[in-house]
Tab-separated table of C-alpha atoms and ligand atoms in Angstrom:
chain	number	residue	atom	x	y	z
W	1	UNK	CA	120.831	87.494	91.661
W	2	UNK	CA	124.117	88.636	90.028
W	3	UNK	CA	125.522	92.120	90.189
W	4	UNK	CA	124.138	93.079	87.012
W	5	UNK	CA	120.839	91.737	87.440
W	6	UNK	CA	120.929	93.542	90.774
W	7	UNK	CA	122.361	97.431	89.797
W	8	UNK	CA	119.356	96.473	86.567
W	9	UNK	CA	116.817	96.245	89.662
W	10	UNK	CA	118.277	99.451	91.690
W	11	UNK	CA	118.371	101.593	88.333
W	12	UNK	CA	114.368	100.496	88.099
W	13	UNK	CA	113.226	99.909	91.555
W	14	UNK	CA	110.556	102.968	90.880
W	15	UNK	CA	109.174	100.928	87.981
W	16	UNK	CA	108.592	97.332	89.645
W	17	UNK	CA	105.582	96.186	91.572
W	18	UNK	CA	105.803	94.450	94.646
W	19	UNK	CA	103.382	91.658	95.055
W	20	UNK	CA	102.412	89.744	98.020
W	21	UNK	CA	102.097	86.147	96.803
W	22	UNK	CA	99.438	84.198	99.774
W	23	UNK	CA	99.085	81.113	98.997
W	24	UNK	CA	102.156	80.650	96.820
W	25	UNK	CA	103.296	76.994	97.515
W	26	UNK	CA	99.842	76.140	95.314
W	27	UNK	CA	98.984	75.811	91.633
W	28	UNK	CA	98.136	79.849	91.022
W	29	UNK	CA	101.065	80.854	93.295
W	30	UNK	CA	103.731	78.707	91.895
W	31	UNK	CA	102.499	79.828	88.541
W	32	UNK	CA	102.667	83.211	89.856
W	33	UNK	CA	106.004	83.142	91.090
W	34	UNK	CA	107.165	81.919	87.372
W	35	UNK	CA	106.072	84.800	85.990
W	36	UNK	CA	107.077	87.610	88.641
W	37	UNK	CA	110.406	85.562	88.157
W	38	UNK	CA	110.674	85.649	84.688
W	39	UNK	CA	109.924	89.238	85.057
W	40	UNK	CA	111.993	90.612	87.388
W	41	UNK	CA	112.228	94.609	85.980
W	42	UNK	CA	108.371	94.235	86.315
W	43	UNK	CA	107.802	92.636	89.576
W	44	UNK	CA	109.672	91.636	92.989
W	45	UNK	CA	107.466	88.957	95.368
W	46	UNK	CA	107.979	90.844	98.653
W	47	UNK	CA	106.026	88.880	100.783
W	48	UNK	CA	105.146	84.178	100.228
W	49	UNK	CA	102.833	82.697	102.116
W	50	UNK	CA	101.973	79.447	102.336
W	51	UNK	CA	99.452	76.824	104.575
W	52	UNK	CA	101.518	73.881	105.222
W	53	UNK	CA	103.711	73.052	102.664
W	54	UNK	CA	107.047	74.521	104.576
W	55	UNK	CA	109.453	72.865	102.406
W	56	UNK	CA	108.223	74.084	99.530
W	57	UNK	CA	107.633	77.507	100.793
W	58	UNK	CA	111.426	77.472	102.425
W	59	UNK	CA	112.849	76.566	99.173
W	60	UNK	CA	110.819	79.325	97.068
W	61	UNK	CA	111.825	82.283	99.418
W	62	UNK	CA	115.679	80.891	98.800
W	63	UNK	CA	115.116	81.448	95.382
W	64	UNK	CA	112.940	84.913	95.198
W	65	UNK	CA	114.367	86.847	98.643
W	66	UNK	CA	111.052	88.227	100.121
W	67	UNK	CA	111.089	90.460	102.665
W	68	UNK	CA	108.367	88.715	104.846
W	69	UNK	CA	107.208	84.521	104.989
W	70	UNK	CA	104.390	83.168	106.183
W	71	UNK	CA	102.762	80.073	107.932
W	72	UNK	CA	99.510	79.390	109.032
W	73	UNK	CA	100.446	76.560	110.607
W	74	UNK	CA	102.229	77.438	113.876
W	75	UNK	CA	104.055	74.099	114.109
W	76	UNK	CA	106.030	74.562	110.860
W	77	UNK	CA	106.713	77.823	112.222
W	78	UNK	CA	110.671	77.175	114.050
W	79	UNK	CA	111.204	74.931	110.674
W	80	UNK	CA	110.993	78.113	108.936
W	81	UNK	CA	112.455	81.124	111.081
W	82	UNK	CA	115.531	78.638	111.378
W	83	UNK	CA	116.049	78.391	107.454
W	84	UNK	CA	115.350	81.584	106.689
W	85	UNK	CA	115.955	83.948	109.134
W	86	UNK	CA	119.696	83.852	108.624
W	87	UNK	CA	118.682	85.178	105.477
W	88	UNK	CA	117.287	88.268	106.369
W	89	UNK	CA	113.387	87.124	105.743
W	90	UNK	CA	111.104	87.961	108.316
W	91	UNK	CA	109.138	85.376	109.141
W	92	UNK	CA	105.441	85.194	110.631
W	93	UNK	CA	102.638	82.431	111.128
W	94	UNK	CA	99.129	82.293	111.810
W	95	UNK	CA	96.440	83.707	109.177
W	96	UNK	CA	96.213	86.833	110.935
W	97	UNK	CA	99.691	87.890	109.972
W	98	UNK	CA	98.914	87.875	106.238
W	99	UNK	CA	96.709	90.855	107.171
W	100	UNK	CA	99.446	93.108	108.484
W	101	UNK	CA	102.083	91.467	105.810
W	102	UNK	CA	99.719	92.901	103.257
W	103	UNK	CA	98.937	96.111	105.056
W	104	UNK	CA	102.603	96.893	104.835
W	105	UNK	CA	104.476	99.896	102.574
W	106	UNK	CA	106.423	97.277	100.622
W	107	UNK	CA	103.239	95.726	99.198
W	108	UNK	CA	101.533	97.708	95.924
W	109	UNK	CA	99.637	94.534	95.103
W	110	UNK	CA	98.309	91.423	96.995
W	111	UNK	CA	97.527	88.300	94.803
W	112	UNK	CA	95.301	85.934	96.718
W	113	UNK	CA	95.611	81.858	96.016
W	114	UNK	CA	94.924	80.900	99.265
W	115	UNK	CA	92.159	77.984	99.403
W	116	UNK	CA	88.658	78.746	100.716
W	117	UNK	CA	87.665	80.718	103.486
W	118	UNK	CA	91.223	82.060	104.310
W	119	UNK	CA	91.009	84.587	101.768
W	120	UNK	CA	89.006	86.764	103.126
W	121	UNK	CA	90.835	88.491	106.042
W	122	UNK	CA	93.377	89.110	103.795
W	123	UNK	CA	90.931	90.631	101.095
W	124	UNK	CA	89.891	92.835	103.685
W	125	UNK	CA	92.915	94.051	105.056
W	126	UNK	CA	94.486	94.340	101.368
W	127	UNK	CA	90.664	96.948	100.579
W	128	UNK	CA	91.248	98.796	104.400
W	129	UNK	CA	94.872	99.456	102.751
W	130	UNK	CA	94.226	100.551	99.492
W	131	UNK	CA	96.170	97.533	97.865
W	132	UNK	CA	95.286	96.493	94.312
W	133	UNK	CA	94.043	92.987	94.450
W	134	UNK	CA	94.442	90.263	91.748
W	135	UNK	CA	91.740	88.299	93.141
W	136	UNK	CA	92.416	83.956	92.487
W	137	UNK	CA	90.273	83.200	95.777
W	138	UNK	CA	86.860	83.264	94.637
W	139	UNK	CA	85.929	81.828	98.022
W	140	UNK	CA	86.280	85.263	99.065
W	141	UNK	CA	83.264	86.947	96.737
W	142	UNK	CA	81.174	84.010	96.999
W	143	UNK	CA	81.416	84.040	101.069
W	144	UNK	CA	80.805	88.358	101.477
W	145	UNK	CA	80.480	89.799	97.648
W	146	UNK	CA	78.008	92.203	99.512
W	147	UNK	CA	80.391	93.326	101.797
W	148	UNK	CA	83.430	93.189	99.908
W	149	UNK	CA	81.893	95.376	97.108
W	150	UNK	CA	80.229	97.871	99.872
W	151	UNK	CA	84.457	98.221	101.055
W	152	UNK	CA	85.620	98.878	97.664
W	153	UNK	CA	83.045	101.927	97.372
W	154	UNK	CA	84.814	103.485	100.037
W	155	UNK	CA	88.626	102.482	98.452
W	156	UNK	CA	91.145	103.010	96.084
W	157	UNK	CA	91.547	99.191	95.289
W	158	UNK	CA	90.717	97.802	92.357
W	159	UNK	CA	90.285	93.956	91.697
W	160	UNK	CA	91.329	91.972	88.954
W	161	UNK	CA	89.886	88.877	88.947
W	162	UNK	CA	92.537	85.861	88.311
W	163	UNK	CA	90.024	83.320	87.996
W	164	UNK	CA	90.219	82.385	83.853
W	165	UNK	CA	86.201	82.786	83.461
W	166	UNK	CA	86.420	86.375	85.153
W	167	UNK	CA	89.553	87.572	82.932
W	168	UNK	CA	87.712	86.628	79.969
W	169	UNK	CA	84.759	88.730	80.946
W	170	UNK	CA	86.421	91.633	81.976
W	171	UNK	CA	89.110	91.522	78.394
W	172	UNK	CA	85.695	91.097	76.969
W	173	UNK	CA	83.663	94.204	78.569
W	174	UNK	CA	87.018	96.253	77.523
W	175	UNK	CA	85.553	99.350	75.908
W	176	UNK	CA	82.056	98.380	76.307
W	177	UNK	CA	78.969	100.303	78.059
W	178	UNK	CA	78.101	98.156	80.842
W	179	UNK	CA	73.991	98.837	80.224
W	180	UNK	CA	74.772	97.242	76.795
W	181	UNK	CA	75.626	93.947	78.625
W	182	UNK	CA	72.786	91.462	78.185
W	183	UNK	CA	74.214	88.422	80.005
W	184	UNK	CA	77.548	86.614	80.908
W	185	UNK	CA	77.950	83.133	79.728
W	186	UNK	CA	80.606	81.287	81.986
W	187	UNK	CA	81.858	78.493	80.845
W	188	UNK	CA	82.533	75.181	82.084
W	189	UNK	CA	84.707	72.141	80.866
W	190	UNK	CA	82.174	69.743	82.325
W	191	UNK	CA	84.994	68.104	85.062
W	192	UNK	CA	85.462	64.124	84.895
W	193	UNK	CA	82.161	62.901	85.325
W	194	UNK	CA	80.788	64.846	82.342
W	195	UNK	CA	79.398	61.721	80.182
W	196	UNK	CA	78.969	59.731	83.332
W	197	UNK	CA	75.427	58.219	84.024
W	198	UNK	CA	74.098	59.314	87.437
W	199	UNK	CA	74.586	56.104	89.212
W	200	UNK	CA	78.207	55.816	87.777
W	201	UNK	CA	78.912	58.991	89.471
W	202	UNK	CA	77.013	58.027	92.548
W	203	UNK	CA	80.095	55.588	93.320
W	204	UNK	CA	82.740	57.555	92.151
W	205	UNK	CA	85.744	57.769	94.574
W	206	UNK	CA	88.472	60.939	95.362
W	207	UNK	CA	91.170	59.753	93.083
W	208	UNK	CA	88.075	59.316	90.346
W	209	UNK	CA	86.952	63.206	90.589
W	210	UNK	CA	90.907	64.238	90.728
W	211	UNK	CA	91.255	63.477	87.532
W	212	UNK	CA	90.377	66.612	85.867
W	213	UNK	CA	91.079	66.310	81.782
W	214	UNK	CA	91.626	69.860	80.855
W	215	UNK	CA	93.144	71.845	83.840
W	216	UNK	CA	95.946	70.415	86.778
W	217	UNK	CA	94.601	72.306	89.659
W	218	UNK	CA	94.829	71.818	94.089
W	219	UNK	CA	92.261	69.101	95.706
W	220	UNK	CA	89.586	71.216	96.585
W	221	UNK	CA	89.253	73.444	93.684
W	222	UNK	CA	89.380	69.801	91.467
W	223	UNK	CA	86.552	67.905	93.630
W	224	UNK	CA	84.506	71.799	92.996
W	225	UNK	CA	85.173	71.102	89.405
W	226	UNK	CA	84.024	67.713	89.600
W	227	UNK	CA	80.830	68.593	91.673
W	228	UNK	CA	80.330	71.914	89.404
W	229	UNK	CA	80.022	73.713	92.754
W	230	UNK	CA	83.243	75.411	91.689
W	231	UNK	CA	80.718	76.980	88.638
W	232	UNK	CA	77.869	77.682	91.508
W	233	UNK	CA	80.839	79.849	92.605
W	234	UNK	CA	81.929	81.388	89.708
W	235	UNK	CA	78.640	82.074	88.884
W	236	UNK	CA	78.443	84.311	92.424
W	237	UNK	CA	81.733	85.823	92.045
W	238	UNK	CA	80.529	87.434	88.861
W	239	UNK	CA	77.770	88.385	90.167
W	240	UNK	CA	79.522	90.758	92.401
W	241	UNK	CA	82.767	91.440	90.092
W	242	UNK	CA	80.972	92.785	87.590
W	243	UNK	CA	77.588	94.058	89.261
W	244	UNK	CA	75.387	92.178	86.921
W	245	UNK	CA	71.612	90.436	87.917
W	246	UNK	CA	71.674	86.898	88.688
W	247	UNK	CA	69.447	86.163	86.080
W	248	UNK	CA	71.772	87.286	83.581
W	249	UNK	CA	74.468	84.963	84.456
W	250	UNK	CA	74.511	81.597	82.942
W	251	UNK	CA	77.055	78.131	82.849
W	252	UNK	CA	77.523	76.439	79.555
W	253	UNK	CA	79.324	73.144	79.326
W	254	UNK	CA	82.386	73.571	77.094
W	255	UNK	CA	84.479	69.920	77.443
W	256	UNK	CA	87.688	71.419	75.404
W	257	UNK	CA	88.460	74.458	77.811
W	258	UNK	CA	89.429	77.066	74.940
W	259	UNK	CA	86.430	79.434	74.879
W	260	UNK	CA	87.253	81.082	78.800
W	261	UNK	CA	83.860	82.833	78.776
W	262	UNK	CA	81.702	85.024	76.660
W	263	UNK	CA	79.683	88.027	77.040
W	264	UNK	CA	76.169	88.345	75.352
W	265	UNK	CA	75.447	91.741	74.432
W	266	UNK	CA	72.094	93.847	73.805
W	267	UNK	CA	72.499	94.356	70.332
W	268	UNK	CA	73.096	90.329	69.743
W	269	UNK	CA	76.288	90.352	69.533
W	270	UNK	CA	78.730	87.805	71.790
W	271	UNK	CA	82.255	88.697	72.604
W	272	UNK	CA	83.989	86.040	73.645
W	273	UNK	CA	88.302	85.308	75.216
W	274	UNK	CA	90.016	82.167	73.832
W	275	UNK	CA	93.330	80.626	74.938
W	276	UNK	CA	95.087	77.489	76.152
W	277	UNK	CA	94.081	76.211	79.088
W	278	UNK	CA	96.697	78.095	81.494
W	279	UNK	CA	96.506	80.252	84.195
W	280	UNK	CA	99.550	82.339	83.222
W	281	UNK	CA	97.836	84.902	81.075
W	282	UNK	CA	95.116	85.257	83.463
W	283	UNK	CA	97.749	85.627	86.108
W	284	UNK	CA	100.166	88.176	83.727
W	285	UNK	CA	97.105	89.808	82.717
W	286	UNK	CA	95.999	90.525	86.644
W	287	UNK	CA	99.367	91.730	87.826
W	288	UNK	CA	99.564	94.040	84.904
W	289	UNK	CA	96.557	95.559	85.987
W	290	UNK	CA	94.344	94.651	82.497
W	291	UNK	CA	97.547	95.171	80.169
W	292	UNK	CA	98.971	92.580	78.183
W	293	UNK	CA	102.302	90.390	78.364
W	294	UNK	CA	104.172	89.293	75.530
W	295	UNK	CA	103.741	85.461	75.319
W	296	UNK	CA	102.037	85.113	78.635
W	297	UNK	CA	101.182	81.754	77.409
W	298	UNK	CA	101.386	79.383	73.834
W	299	UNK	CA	99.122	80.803	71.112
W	300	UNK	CA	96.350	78.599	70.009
W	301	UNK	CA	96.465	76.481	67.195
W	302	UNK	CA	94.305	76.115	64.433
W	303	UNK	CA	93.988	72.378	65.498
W	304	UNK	CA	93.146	73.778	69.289
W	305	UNK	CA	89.960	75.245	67.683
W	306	UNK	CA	88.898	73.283	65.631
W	307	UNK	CA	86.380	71.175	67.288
W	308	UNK	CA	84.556	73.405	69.956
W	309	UNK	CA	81.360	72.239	71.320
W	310	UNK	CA	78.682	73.870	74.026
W	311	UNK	CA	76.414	71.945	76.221
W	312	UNK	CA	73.253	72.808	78.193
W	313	UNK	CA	74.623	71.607	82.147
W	314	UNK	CA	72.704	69.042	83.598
W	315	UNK	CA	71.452	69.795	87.437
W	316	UNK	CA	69.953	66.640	87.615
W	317	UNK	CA	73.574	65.076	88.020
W	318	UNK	CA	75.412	67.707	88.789
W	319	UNK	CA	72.847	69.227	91.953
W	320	UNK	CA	75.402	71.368	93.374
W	321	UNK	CA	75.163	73.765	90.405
W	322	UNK	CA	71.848	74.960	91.612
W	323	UNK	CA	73.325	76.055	94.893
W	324	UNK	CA	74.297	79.166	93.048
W	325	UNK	CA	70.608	80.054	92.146
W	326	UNK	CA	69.756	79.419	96.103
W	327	UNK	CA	72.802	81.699	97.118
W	328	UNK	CA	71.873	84.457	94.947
W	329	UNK	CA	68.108	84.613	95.649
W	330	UNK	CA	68.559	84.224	99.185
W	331	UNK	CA	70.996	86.544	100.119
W	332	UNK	CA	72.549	87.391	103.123
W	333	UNK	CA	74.887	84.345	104.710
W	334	UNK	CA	73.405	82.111	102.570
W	335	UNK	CA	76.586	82.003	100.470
W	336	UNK	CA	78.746	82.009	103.297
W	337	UNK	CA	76.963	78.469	104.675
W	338	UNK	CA	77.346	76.436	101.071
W	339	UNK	CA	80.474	77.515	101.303
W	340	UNK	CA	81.607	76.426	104.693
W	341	UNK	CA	79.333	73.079	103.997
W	342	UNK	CA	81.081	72.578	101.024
W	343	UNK	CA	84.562	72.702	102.657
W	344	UNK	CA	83.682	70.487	105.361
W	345	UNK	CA	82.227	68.044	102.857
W	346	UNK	CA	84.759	68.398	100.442
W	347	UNK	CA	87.444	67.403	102.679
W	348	UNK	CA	84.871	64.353	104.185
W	349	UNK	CA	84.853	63.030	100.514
W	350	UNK	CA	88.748	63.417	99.879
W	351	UNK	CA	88.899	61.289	102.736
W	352	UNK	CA	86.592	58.912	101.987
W	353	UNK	CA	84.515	59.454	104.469
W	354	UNK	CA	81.491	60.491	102.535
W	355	UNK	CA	80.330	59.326	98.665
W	356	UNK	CA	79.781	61.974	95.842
W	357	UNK	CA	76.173	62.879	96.440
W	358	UNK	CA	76.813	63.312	100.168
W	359	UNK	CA	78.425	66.499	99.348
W	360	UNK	CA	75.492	68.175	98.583
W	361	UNK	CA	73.244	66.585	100.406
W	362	UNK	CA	75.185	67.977	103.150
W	363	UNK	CA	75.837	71.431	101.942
W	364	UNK	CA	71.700	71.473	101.815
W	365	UNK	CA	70.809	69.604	105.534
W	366	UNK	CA	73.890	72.666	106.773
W	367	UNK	CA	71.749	75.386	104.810
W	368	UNK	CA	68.488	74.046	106.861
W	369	UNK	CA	70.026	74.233	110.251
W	370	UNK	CA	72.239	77.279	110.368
W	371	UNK	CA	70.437	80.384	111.141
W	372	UNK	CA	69.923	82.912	108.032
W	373	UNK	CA	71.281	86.657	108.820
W	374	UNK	CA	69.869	88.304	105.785
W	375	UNK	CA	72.701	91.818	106.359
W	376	UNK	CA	75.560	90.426	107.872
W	377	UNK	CA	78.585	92.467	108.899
W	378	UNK	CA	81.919	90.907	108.931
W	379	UNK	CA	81.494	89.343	112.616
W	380	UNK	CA	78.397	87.700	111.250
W	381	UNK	CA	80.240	86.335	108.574
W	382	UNK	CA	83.207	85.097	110.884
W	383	UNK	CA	80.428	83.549	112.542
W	384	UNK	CA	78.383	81.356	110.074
W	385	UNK	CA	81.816	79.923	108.924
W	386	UNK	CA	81.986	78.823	111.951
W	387	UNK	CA	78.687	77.673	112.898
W	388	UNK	CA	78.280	76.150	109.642
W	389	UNK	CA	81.284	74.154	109.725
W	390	UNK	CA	80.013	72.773	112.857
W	391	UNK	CA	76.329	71.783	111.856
W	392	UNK	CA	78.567	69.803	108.900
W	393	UNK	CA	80.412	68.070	110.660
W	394	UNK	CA	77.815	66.969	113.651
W	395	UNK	CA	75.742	66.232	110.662
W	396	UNK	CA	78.128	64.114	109.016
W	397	UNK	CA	79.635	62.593	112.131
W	398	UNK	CA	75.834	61.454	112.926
W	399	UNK	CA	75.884	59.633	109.690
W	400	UNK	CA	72.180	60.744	109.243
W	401	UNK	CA	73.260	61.045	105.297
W	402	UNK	CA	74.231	58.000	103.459
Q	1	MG	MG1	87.668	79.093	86.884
């Protein structure tokens, strides 16, 4: 920062946000940083955290001067307290720091890009503290949605969803009477295995369902995509972001990516949010709290629109898509156990260790075995992670799937 740039901060320090950035070495946080970057008499990134990618996180906090870093992996801890410390960053590992890093006075906003599970402490911790949330783990809803949205009664947080399906429903319910809402329709671009024939699909490998032709996303949330479990998800988290019956929430299959999402309302009418397909007006759109950036991302093109096509999904190949349906009308920890199945399995199939249909066939022998808690508190829910991540692995270390 030059001198300018810095008396330009002082003079407007009361104006800019301070965002916690977990899980900022990934696609949404590097993203995120770009903008909060490009922004700087808007936001300042007070506090990066990052898994295990310590180079990368090292060489972000050199370029945005947080207050705080973070770790979750202890052994990359020294790595980082030696580069940065000198600096004047305090540094901290372990997942449980992110909770008091968030907790702190310098954070007005947490945006959470961690992967999975891990999101949720932080969640929790960012409601108990009144922090605005721009919500990109969607792990987080799907896992406690119940809870989560019994906390937020009791707060002054607010989420905004980061997640490009979500931000298109919510720009589209702008100004609208939520009892007009007939139904959400949540799109999907189909992933790589869209035209596939089931047995194609049956031997497809890791580096076959990382190929994702629309969107350049992390591992996990790319195999999801791939699977459509990543829809079964996004189909839960709007259950709970916007309050709306499961029965009201559908996925359409829309291969080009433009139409984000679309809300059906009462009087027939559909409202639907087109862009690109980039996360940085989602993400601009999030840390503004619902208001609008100039040129948060390239305008669409008449040529971007002018094929658009919509497709009934297909369970039949794509099973995992039902495990929505069985989350929602089961309740409870039900959620919480696909999920933890899912990242055990996920992980299994990125290493080759299990084929394409294993995944869910896992996911559903976990579901069978772990016991159902239909009102779980948050120990509960700390619990069936665990437990289910367990029965997944015995399960697929048994190799009673195949
Ligand atoms: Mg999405």
């Amino acid at each position: 920062m030059n001198l300018n740039q810095a008396i330009y901060q002082m003079e407007n320090s009361a104006k800019i946000k301070n965002i916690a950035v977990l899980g900022s070495t990934g696609s949404i946080g590097t993203q995120t940083l770009d903008i909060i970057e490009r922004h700087p008499q808007l936001y300042r990134a007070t506090v990066l955290s990052a898994g295990r990618q310590v180079d990368k996180l090292i060489e972000q906090c050199k370029r945005v001067h947080p207050d705080v870093a973070i770790i979750a992996d202890h052994k990359a801890y020294s790595t980082l307290a030696e580069a940065l410390q000198p600096l004047g960053i305090t540094c901290m590992c372990g997942e449980d720091s992110m909770c008091e890093a968030v907790s702190a006075d310098n954070v007005d906003m947490v945006l959470t890009a961690t992967v999975g599970y891990s999101g949720l402490a932080p969640t929790v911790a960012a409601i108990e503290s009144g922090k605005d949330i721009a919500l990109a783990n969607k792990e987080t809803l799907v896992v406690a949605g119940e809870y989560i949205t019994g906390l937020l009664k009791d707060s002054s947080t607010r989420i905004y969803p980061v997640d490009s399906e979500h931000s298109a429903i919510y720009q589209c319910l702008v100004g609208e009477d939520h009892e007009m809402v007939d139904s959400l329709l949540i799109t999907a671009s189909g992933g790589p295995f869209r035209t596939w024939e089931k047995e194609r699909i049956a031997k497809a490998t890791a580096s076959d369902a990382l190929k994702h032709p629309n969107w350049s996303m992390g591992a996990k949330i790319t195999i999801d995509s791939a699977t459509m479990m990543n829809k079964a998800f996004e189909l839960i988290e709007a259950r709970w972001l916007f309050d709306i019956a499961p029965e009201r929430i559908h996925a359409v299959v829309h291969p080009q990516s433009i139409i984000h999402s679309m809300v059906q309302f009462k009087d027939g009418a559909i409202k639907a949010q087109l862009g690109v397909p980039d996360m940085h007006l989602p993400i601009a759109y999030a840390l503004g709290c619902a208001e609008r950036m100039q040129n948060a991302e390239r305008p669409l093109s008449l040529k971007d629109m002018a094929l658009l096509t919509l497709e009934k999904p297909d369970t039949e190949r794509f099973p995992c898509l039902t495990l929505a349906d069985t989350a929602m009308a089961r309740g409870g920890n039900t959620a919480c156990v696909i999920n933890a199945a899912n990242e055990i399995a996920v992980d299994l199939f990125l290493k080759g260790k299990l084929s394409f249909y294993n995944i869910y066939e896992l996911i559903m022998r976990t579901l069978q075995e772990v016991s159902f808690i239909s009102t779980p508190d948050y120990q509960d829910y700390v619990n069936t992670n665990a437990e289910a991540r367990r029965v997944a692995l015995t399960i697929a270390e048994s190799g009673k799937i195949s």
